[in-house]
Short mmCIF file of C-alpha atoms in Angstrom, two decimals:
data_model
loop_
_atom_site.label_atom_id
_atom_site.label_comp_id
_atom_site.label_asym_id
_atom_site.label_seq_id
_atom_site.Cartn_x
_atom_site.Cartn_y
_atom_site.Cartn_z
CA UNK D 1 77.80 95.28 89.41
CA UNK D 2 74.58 97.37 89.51
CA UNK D 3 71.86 96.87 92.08
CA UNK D 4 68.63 95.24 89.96
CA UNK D 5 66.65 97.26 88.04
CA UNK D 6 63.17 96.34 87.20
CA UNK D 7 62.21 94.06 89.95
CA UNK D 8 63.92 90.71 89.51
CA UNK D 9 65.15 91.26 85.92
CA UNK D 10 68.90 91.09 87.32
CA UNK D 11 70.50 93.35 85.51
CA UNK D 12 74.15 93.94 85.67
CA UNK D 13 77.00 96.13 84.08
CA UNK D 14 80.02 94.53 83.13
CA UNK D 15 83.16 96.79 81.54
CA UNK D 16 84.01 95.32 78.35
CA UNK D 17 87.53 97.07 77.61
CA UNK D 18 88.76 100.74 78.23
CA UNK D 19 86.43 102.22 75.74
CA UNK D 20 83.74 103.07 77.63
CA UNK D 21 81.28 100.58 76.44
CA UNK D 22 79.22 98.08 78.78
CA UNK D 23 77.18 95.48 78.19
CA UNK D 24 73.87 95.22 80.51
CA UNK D 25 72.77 91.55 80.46
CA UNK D 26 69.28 90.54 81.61
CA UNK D 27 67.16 87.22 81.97
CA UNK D 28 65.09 87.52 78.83
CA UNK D 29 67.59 89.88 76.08
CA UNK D 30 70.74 91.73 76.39
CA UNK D 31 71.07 95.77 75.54
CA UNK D 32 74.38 97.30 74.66
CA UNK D 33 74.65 100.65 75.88
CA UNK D 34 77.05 103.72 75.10
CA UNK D 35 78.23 105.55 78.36
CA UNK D 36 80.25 107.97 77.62
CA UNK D 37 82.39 108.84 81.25
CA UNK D 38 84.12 112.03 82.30
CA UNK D 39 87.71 110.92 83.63
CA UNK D 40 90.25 113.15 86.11
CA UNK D 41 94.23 111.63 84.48
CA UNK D 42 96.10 113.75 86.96
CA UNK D 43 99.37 115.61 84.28
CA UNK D 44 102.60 114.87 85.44
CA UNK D 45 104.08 117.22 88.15
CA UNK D 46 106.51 119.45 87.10
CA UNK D 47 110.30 118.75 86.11
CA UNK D 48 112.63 118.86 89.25
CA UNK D 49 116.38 120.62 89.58
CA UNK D 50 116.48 122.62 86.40
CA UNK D 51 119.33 124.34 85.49
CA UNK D 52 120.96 126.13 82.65
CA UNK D 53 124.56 127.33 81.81
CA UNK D 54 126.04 128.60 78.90
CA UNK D 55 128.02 126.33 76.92
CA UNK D 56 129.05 128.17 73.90
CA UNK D 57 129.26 131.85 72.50
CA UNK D 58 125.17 131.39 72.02
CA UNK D 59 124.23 128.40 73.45
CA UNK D 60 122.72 127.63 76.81
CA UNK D 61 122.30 124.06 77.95
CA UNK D 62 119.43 123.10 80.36
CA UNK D 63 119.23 120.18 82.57
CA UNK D 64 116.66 118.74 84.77
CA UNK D 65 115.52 115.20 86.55
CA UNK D 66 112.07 113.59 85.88
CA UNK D 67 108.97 114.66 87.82
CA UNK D 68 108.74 112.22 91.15
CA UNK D 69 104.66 112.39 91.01
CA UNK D 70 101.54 112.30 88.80
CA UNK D 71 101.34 110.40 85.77
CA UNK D 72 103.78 109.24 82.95
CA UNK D 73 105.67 111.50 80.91
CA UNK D 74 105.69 111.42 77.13
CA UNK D 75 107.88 113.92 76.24
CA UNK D 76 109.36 117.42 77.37
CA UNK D 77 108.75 120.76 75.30
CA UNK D 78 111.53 123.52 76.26
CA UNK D 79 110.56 127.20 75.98
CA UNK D 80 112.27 130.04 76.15
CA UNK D 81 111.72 134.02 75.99
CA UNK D 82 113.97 137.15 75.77
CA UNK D 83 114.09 139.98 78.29
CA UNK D 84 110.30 139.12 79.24
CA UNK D 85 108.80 139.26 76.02
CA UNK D 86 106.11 135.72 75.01
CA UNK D 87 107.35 132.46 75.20
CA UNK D 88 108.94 130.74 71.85
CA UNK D 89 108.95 126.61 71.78
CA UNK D 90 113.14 125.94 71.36
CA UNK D 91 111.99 122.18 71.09
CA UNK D 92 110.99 119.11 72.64
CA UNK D 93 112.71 115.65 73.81
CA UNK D 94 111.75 112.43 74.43
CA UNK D 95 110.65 111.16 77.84
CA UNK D 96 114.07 109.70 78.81
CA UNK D 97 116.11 113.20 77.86
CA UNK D 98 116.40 115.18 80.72
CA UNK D 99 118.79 118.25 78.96
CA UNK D 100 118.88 120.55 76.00
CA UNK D 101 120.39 123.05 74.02
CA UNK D 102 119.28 126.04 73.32
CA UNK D 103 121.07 127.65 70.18
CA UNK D 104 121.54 130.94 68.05
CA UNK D 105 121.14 133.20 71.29
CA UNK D 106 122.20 136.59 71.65
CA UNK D 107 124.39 137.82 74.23
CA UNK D 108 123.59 140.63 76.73
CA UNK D 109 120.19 139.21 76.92
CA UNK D 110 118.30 137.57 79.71
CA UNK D 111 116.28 134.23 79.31
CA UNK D 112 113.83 132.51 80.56
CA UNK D 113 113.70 128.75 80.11
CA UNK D 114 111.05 126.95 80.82
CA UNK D 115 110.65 122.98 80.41
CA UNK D 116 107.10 121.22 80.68
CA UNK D 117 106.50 117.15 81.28
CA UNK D 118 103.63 116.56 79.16
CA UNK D 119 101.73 113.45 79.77
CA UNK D 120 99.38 111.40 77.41
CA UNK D 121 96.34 113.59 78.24
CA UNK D 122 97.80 116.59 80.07
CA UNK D 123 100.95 118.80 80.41
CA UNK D 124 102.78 119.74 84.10
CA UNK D 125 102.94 123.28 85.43
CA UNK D 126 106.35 125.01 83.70
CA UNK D 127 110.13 124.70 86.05
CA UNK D 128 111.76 127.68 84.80
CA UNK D 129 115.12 128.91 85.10
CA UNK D 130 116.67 132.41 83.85
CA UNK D 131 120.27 133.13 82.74
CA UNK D 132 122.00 136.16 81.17
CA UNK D 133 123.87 135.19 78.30
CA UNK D 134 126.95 137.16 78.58
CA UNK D 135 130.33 137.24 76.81
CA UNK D 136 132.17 137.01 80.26
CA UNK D 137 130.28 134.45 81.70
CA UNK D 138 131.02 132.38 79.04
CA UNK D 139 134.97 133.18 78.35
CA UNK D 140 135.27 132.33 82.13
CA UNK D 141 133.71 129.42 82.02
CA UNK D 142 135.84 128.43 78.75
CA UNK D 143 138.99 129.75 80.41
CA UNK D 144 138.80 127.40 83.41
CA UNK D 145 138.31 124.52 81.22
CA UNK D 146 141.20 125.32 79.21
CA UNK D 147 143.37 126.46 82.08
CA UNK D 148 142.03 122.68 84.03
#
């Protein structure tokens, strides 16, 4: 409620929805008016725990848990890039998928993953992780599964 304007008119502002639009009603006629507001939506923070391994010959998987502040995620969008060169968008998931793989990679290579929480208005800072896709890492990691 707004303090009177114009003496004793009586005026007062009542929201009417989440669209920005008020009604001001007086004693003798009522005025709709436009306001049109600036709002702060805080993004979501960023994903926590990320982690990558390499799950096939040129795959890497990447997993992380949902951010624990700001507002509601929407959906994720993974990125990755290649021995420091820009960024490339591998994909996105929905706001319950916390993983992803990462396919047709090239060994000998160092990545950088990045995953962003994107909110309804805004998206989080990047988590990144980096892994070296190598042939050994990857027959080890196939060899103790096999041998276990």
């Amino acid at each position: 409620t707004c303090s009177p304007v114009c003496g004793s008119a009586g005026f007062t502002l009542n929201p009417r929805s989440t669209n920005a639009n008020f009604t001001i009603q007086g004693k003798n006629n009522q005025l709709r008016v436009l306001f049109i507001c600036s709002l702060y939506v805080a993004p979501p923070g960023p994903p926590n725990n990320v982690i990558s391994m390499q799950s096939g010959p040129t795959s890497v998987s990447v997993y992380w848990t949902a951010p624990t502040s700001g507002s509601q995620v929407i959906r994720y969008d993974v990125y990755y890039a290649a021995n420091g060169s820009s960024s490339t968008s591998a994909g996105s998931t929905n706001s319950t998928e916390t993983s992803y793989v990462l396919t047709n990679l090239q060994f000998g290579v160092l990545y950088t993953i990045s995953v962003i929480a994107v909110g309804t208005y805004l998206p989080s800072q990047s988590a990144t992780v980096m892994l070296n896709l190598s042939e050994l890492s990857y027959l080890s990691v196939s060899h103790f599964i096999l041998r276990n």
